[in-house]
Amino acid sequence: MKTLIKDCSFILTMDDDESELSQRDILIEDGIIRSVGHDHPKADHVIDGSGCVVTPGLVNTHHHLYQTLTRAVPGGQDALLFGWLQTLYPIWGRFGPEEMYVSAQVGLAELALSGCTLTSDHLYLYPNGARLDDTIAAAQEIGMRFHPTRGAMSIGESAGGLPPDALVEHEADILNDCIRVIDAHHDARDGAMVRVGVAPCSPFSVSRDLMRDAALLARDKGVMLHTHLAENDEDVAYSLEQFGCRPGQYAQDLGWTGDDVWHAHCVKLDGQEIDLFAKSRTGVAHCPCSNCRLGSGIAPVRAMRDAGVPVGLGVDGSASNDVGNLVSEARHAMLLQRVANGADAMSAREALYIATRGGAEVLNRPDCGQIAVGKRADIAMWDVTGIESAGSWDPAALVLAGPTRVKHLLVEGRQIVDAGHVTTIDLPTVIARQNALARQLAG
Ligand SMILES: [Zn+2]
């Protein structure tokens, strides 16, 4: 089937030249962009692009979808990272397969409405029979491109760790389940809709052995590695005290640097660690709203980008954001760099580049993140005829003045948002189910 997006008012391509085009059509066939021009080719399905700024679909590099069920929990609203985790662990311990599935549907739909076409997820607890497969089913149903990671925690309270013993797993079981989900779901081909990663939760919730074994396993299977790193001062202090080194050194010693690795947060990386990440092409998932919400600090994104570190954006889990709006995350990334480094520290276009192409680079998806012939047809269309853009002299500067929800969204050429509505699931029913589950969890 051929789809034509006709008469796009403006296209921010994020191609190698960062070309910006006006009054063009985009022709899509078999999930791939076939042409970008203005000769109105024939198609089976036509989408009107007039009045729209068109961008590549946004790429989310860090999330914990299950946390959409624990937004704004009173005891965790004002806590720092470690206290916040200790409030939430007992609630998460009551989750099961249905909670994982429904919360993922909500989180994925929320991302789609904010322009996201490709998201990773970091699921690191598996209580009461929950499996990574529960979230993969939700992504397949909604039609999002999905990079789930098999997370894990193995050091419980009784062994000096942070999580309660009931939420941790034996390390042999963790590795076996990583192999199971990779074999069942990972697709290494161009255009893959599902790619699995390996992702022990953080250096303070798994052993040194598991970190090293996870890296060996991931390299053996050809999948990516992901974890949390250097999130705040407590995190760095823990590393110095327990491991006798900074987080970057710990990562390097255990095989956790390279272009097949990306770390969430990295708020506290120092100059040497930034150099290490740049030289090794280790990626960073920058989560500005979560960093603000938990008071973690401002990540040195300007310095990372200048040094050549691949940087993408993440909304992070909805228990620490509590919003899952990715284009809003791009705005906050831009604003925070300006707070730290001045008004010329990051442009609106650079923020959008990080949100699209940057994220695709972090996730090793050269087939995504740009509007160019031969790339996958993951496309966000933003209506700039509404109030948010009224009076704007530069509607393409979307994160300065523009809508925070898409009009249309295509993933692999399939339209999953039409006129502001998710087409693939019955969202009101899903929201009602989610609220019922939240009430049950609250007792
Ligand atoms: Zn996180």
PDB file of N, CA and C in Angstrom, residues 368-410:
ATOM      1  N   CYS A 368      16.064   4.859  11.435  1.00  0.00           N
ATOM      2  CA  CYS A 368      14.977   5.681  11.989  1.00  0.00           C
ATOM      3  C   CYS A 368      15.507   7.085  12.335  1.00  0.00           C
ATOM      4  N   GLY A 369      14.589   7.978  12.725  1.00  0.00           N
ATOM      5  CA  GLY A 369      14.998   9.273  13.282  1.00  0.00           C
ATOM      6  C   GLY A 369      15.228  10.362  12.253  1.00  0.00           C
ATOM      7  N   GLN A 370      14.934  10.113  10.977  1.00  0.00           N
ATOM      8  CA  GLN A 370      15.069  11.169   9.969  1.00  0.00           C
ATOM      9  C   GLN A 370      14.071  10.945   8.833  1.00  0.00           C
ATOM     10  N   ILE A 371      13.715  12.054   8.181  1.00  0.00           N
ATOM     11  CA  ILE A 371      12.835  11.962   7.022  1.00  0.00           C
ATOM     12  C   ILE A 371      13.715  12.035   5.780  1.00  0.00           C
ATOM     13  N   ALA A 372      14.016  10.873   5.233  1.00  0.00           N
ATOM     14  CA  ALA A 372      14.891  10.783   4.064  1.00  0.00           C
ATOM     15  C   ALA A 372      14.542   9.507   3.322  1.00  0.00           C
ATOM     16  N   VAL A 373      14.781   9.502   2.021  1.00  0.00           N
ATOM     17  CA  VAL A 373      14.441   8.354   1.187  1.00  0.00           C
ATOM     18  C   VAL A 373      15.185   7.119   1.692  1.00  0.00           C
ATOM     19  N   GLY A 374      14.442   6.030   1.864  1.00  0.00           N
ATOM     20  CA  GLY A 374      15.037   4.775   2.316  1.00  0.00           C
ATOM     21  C   GLY A 374      14.923   4.548   3.822  1.00  0.00           C
ATOM     22  N   LYS A 375      14.578   5.610   4.571  1.00  0.00           N
ATOM     23  CA  LYS A 375      14.432   5.451   6.025  1.00  0.00           C
ATOM     24  C   LYS A 375      13.016   4.979   6.358  1.00  0.00           C
ATOM     25  N   ARG A 376      12.867   4.419   7.560  1.00  0.00           N
ATOM     26  CA  ARG A 376      11.544   3.935   7.980  1.00  0.00           C
ATOM     27  C   ARG A 376      10.571   5.110   8.110  1.00  0.00           C
ATOM     28  N   ALA A 377       9.328   4.877   7.782  1.00  0.00           N
ATOM     29  CA  ALA A 377       8.325   5.939   7.789  1.00  0.00           C
ATOM     30  C   ALA A 377       7.728   6.109   9.183  1.00  0.00           C
ATOM     31  N   ASP A 378       8.546   6.643  10.095  1.00  0.00           N
ATOM     32  CA  ASP A 378       8.101   7.002  11.449  1.00  0.00           C
ATOM     33  C   ASP A 378       8.014   8.527  11.467  1.00  0.00           C
ATOM     34  N   ILE A 379       6.796   9.049  11.467  1.00  0.00           N
ATOM     35  CA  ILE A 379       6.599  10.472  11.168  1.00  0.00           C
ATOM     36  C   ILE A 379       5.577  11.096  12.111  1.00  0.00           C
ATOM     37  N   ALA A 380       5.941  12.275  12.659  1.00  0.00           N
ATOM     38  CA  ALA A 380       5.025  13.021  13.526  1.00  0.00           C
ATOM     39  C   ALA A 380       4.566  14.279  12.799  1.00  0.00           C
ATOM     40  N   MET A 381       3.266  14.548  12.864  1.00  0.00           N
ATOM     41  CA  MET A 381       2.699  15.725  12.200  1.00  0.00           C
ATOM     42  C   MET A 381       2.058  16.629  13.244  1.00  0.00           C
ATOM     43  N   TRP A 382       2.528  17.866  13.288  1.00  0.00           N
ATOM     44  CA  TRP A 382       2.134  18.824  14.320  1.00  0.00           C
ATOM     45  C   TRP A 382       1.300  19.925  13.687  1.00  0.00           C
ATOM     46  N   ASP A 383       0.086  20.100  14.158  1.00  0.00           N
ATOM     47  CA  ASP A 383      -0.817  21.123  13.634  1.00  0.00           C
ATOM     48  C   ASP A 383      -0.393  22.488  14.189  1.00  0.00           C
ATOM     49  N   VAL A 384       0.067  23.368  13.279  1.00  0.00           N
ATOM     50  CA  VAL A 384       0.512  24.674  13.759  1.00  0.00           C
ATOM     51  C   VAL A 384      -0.491  25.774  13.394  1.00  0.00           C
ATOM     52  N   THR A 385      -1.766  25.364  13.265  1.00  0.00           N
ATOM     53  CA  THR A 385      -2.808  26.363  13.014  1.00  0.00           C
ATOM     54  C   THR A 385      -3.566  26.692  14.290  1.00  0.00           C
ATOM     55  N   GLY A 386      -3.185  26.070  15.400  1.00  0.00           N
ATOM     56  CA  GLY A 386      -3.928  26.270  16.655  1.00  0.00           C
ATOM     57  C   GLY A 386      -3.378  27.389  17.507  1.00  0.00           C
ATOM     58  N   ILE A 387      -3.936  27.493  18.699  1.00  0.00           N
ATOM     59  CA  ILE A 387      -3.616  28.624  19.574  1.00  0.00           C
ATOM     60  C   ILE A 387      -2.159  28.639  20.014  1.00  0.00           C
ATOM     61  N   GLU A 388      -1.537  27.450  20.173  1.00  0.00           N
ATOM     62  CA  GLU A 388      -0.165  27.410  20.703  1.00  0.00           C
ATOM     63  C   GLU A 388       0.816  28.056  19.731  1.00  0.00           C
ATOM     64  N   SER A 389       0.479  28.037  18.443  1.00  0.00           N
ATOM     65  CA  SER A 389       1.389  28.586  17.432  1.00  0.00           C
ATOM     66  C   SER A 389       0.906  29.927  16.890  1.00  0.00           C
ATOM     67  N   ALA A 390      -0.255  30.374  17.327  1.00  0.00           N
ATOM     68  CA  ALA A 390      -0.832  31.610  16.763  1.00  0.00           C
ATOM     69  C   ALA A 390       0.109  32.775  17.048  1.00  0.00           C
ATOM     70  N   GLY A 391       0.537  33.448  15.991  1.00  0.00           N
ATOM     71  CA  GLY A 391       1.464  34.580  16.140  1.00  0.00           C
ATOM     72  C   GLY A 391       2.920  34.175  16.081  1.00  0.00           C
ATOM     73  N   SER A 392       3.205  32.899  15.924  1.00  0.00           N
ATOM     74  CA  SER A 392       4.603  32.456  15.838  1.00  0.00           C
ATOM     75  C   SER A 392       5.219  32.868  14.506  1.00  0.00           C
ATOM     76  N   TRP A 393       6.407  33.435  14.537  1.00  0.00           N
ATOM     77  CA  TRP A 393       7.126  33.804  13.321  1.00  0.00           C
ATOM     78  C   TRP A 393       7.918  32.626  12.775  1.00  0.00           C
ATOM     79  N   ASP A 394       8.015  31.546  13.554  1.00  0.00           N
ATOM     80  CA  ASP A 394       8.822  30.389  13.150  1.00  0.00           C
ATOM     81  C   ASP A 394       8.177  29.118  13.707  1.00  0.00           C
ATOM     82  N   PRO A 395       7.087  28.679  13.074  1.00  0.00           N
ATOM     83  CA  PRO A 395       6.353  27.519  13.615  1.00  0.00           C
ATOM     84  C   PRO A 395       7.220  26.267  13.767  1.00  0.00           C
ATOM     85  N   ALA A 396       8.341  26.199  12.999  1.00  0.00           N
ATOM     86  CA  ALA A 396       9.195  25.011  13.101  1.00  0.00           C
ATOM     87  C   ALA A 396       9.991  24.994  14.404  1.00  0.00           C
ATOM     88  N   ALA A 397      10.039  26.128  15.109  1.00  0.00           N
ATOM     89  CA  ALA A 397      10.680  26.155  16.427  1.00  0.00           C
ATOM     90  C   ALA A 397       9.681  25.607  17.445  1.00  0.00           C
ATOM     91  N   LEU A 398       9.266  24.368  17.193  1.00  0.00           N
ATOM     92  CA  LEU A 398       8.133  23.747  17.905  1.00  0.00           C
ATOM     93  C   LEU A 398       8.248  23.797  19.418  1.00  0.00           C
ATOM     94  N   VAL A 399       9.473  23.656  19.950  1.00  0.00           N
ATOM     95  CA  VAL A 399       9.567  23.577  21.406  1.00  0.00           C
ATOM     96  C   VAL A 399       9.608  24.963  22.058  1.00  0.00           C
ATOM     97  N   LEU A 400       9.604  26.028  21.232  1.00  0.00           N
ATOM     98  CA  LEU A 400       9.413  27.369  21.797  1.00  0.00           C
ATOM     99  C   LEU A 400       7.920  27.683  21.848  1.00  0.00           C
ATOM    100  N   ALA A 401       7.247  27.621  20.681  1.00  0.00           N
ATOM    101  CA  ALA A 401       5.806  27.839  20.641  1.00  0.00           C
ATOM    102  C   ALA A 401       5.220  26.793  19.713  1.00  0.00           C
ATOM    103  N   GLY A 402       4.446  25.895  20.265  1.00  0.00           N
ATOM    104  CA  GLY A 402       3.862  24.861  19.408  1.00  0.00           C
ATOM    105  C   GLY A 402       3.057  23.891  20.223  1.00  0.00           C
ATOM    106  N   PRO A 403       2.317  23.030  19.521  1.00  0.00           N
ATOM    107  CA  PRO A 403       1.488  22.056  20.228  1.00  0.00           C
ATOM    108  C   PRO A 403       2.348  21.033  20.976  1.00  0.00           C
ATOM    109  N   THR A 404       1.806  20.466  22.019  1.00  0.00           N
ATOM    110  CA  THR A 404       2.502  19.417  22.772  1.00  0.00           C
ATOM    111  C   THR A 404       1.861  18.053  22.524  1.00  0.00           C
ATOM    112  N   ARG A 405       0.919  18.017  21.564  1.00  0.00           N
ATOM    113  CA  ARG A 405       0.347  16.748  21.108  1.00  0.00           C
ATOM    114  C   ARG A 405       0.354  16.742  19.595  1.00  0.00           C
ATOM    115  N   VAL A 406       0.506  15.555  19.016  1.00  0.00           N
ATOM    116  CA  VAL A 406       0.503  15.485  17.556  1.00  0.00           C
ATOM    117  C   VAL A 406      -0.916  15.498  17.008  1.00  0.00           C
ATOM    118  N   LYS A 407      -1.020  15.872  15.741  1.00  0.00           N
ATOM    119  CA  LYS A 407      -2.286  15.697  15.020  1.00  0.00           C
ATOM    120  C   LYS A 407      -2.329  14.270  14.476  1.00  0.00           C
ATOM    121  N   HIS A 408      -1.292  13.903  13.702  1.00  0.00           N
ATOM    122  CA  HIS A 408      -1.195  12.544  13.152  1.00  0.00           C
ATOM    123  C   HIS A 408       0.166  11.949  13.496  1.00  0.00           C
ATOM    124  N   LEU A 409       0.204  10.615  13.593  1.00  0.00           N
ATOM    125  CA  LEU A 409       1.468   9.927  13.850  1.00  0.00           C
ATOM    126  C   LEU A 409       1.496   8.631  13.051  1.00  0.00           C
ATOM    127  N   LEU A 410       2.617   8.409  12.348  1.00  0.00           N
ATOM    128  CA  LEU A 410       2.770   7.162  11.589  1.00  0.00           C
ATOM    129  C   LEU A 410       3.979   6.392  12.097  1.00  0.00           C
TER     130      LEU A 410
END
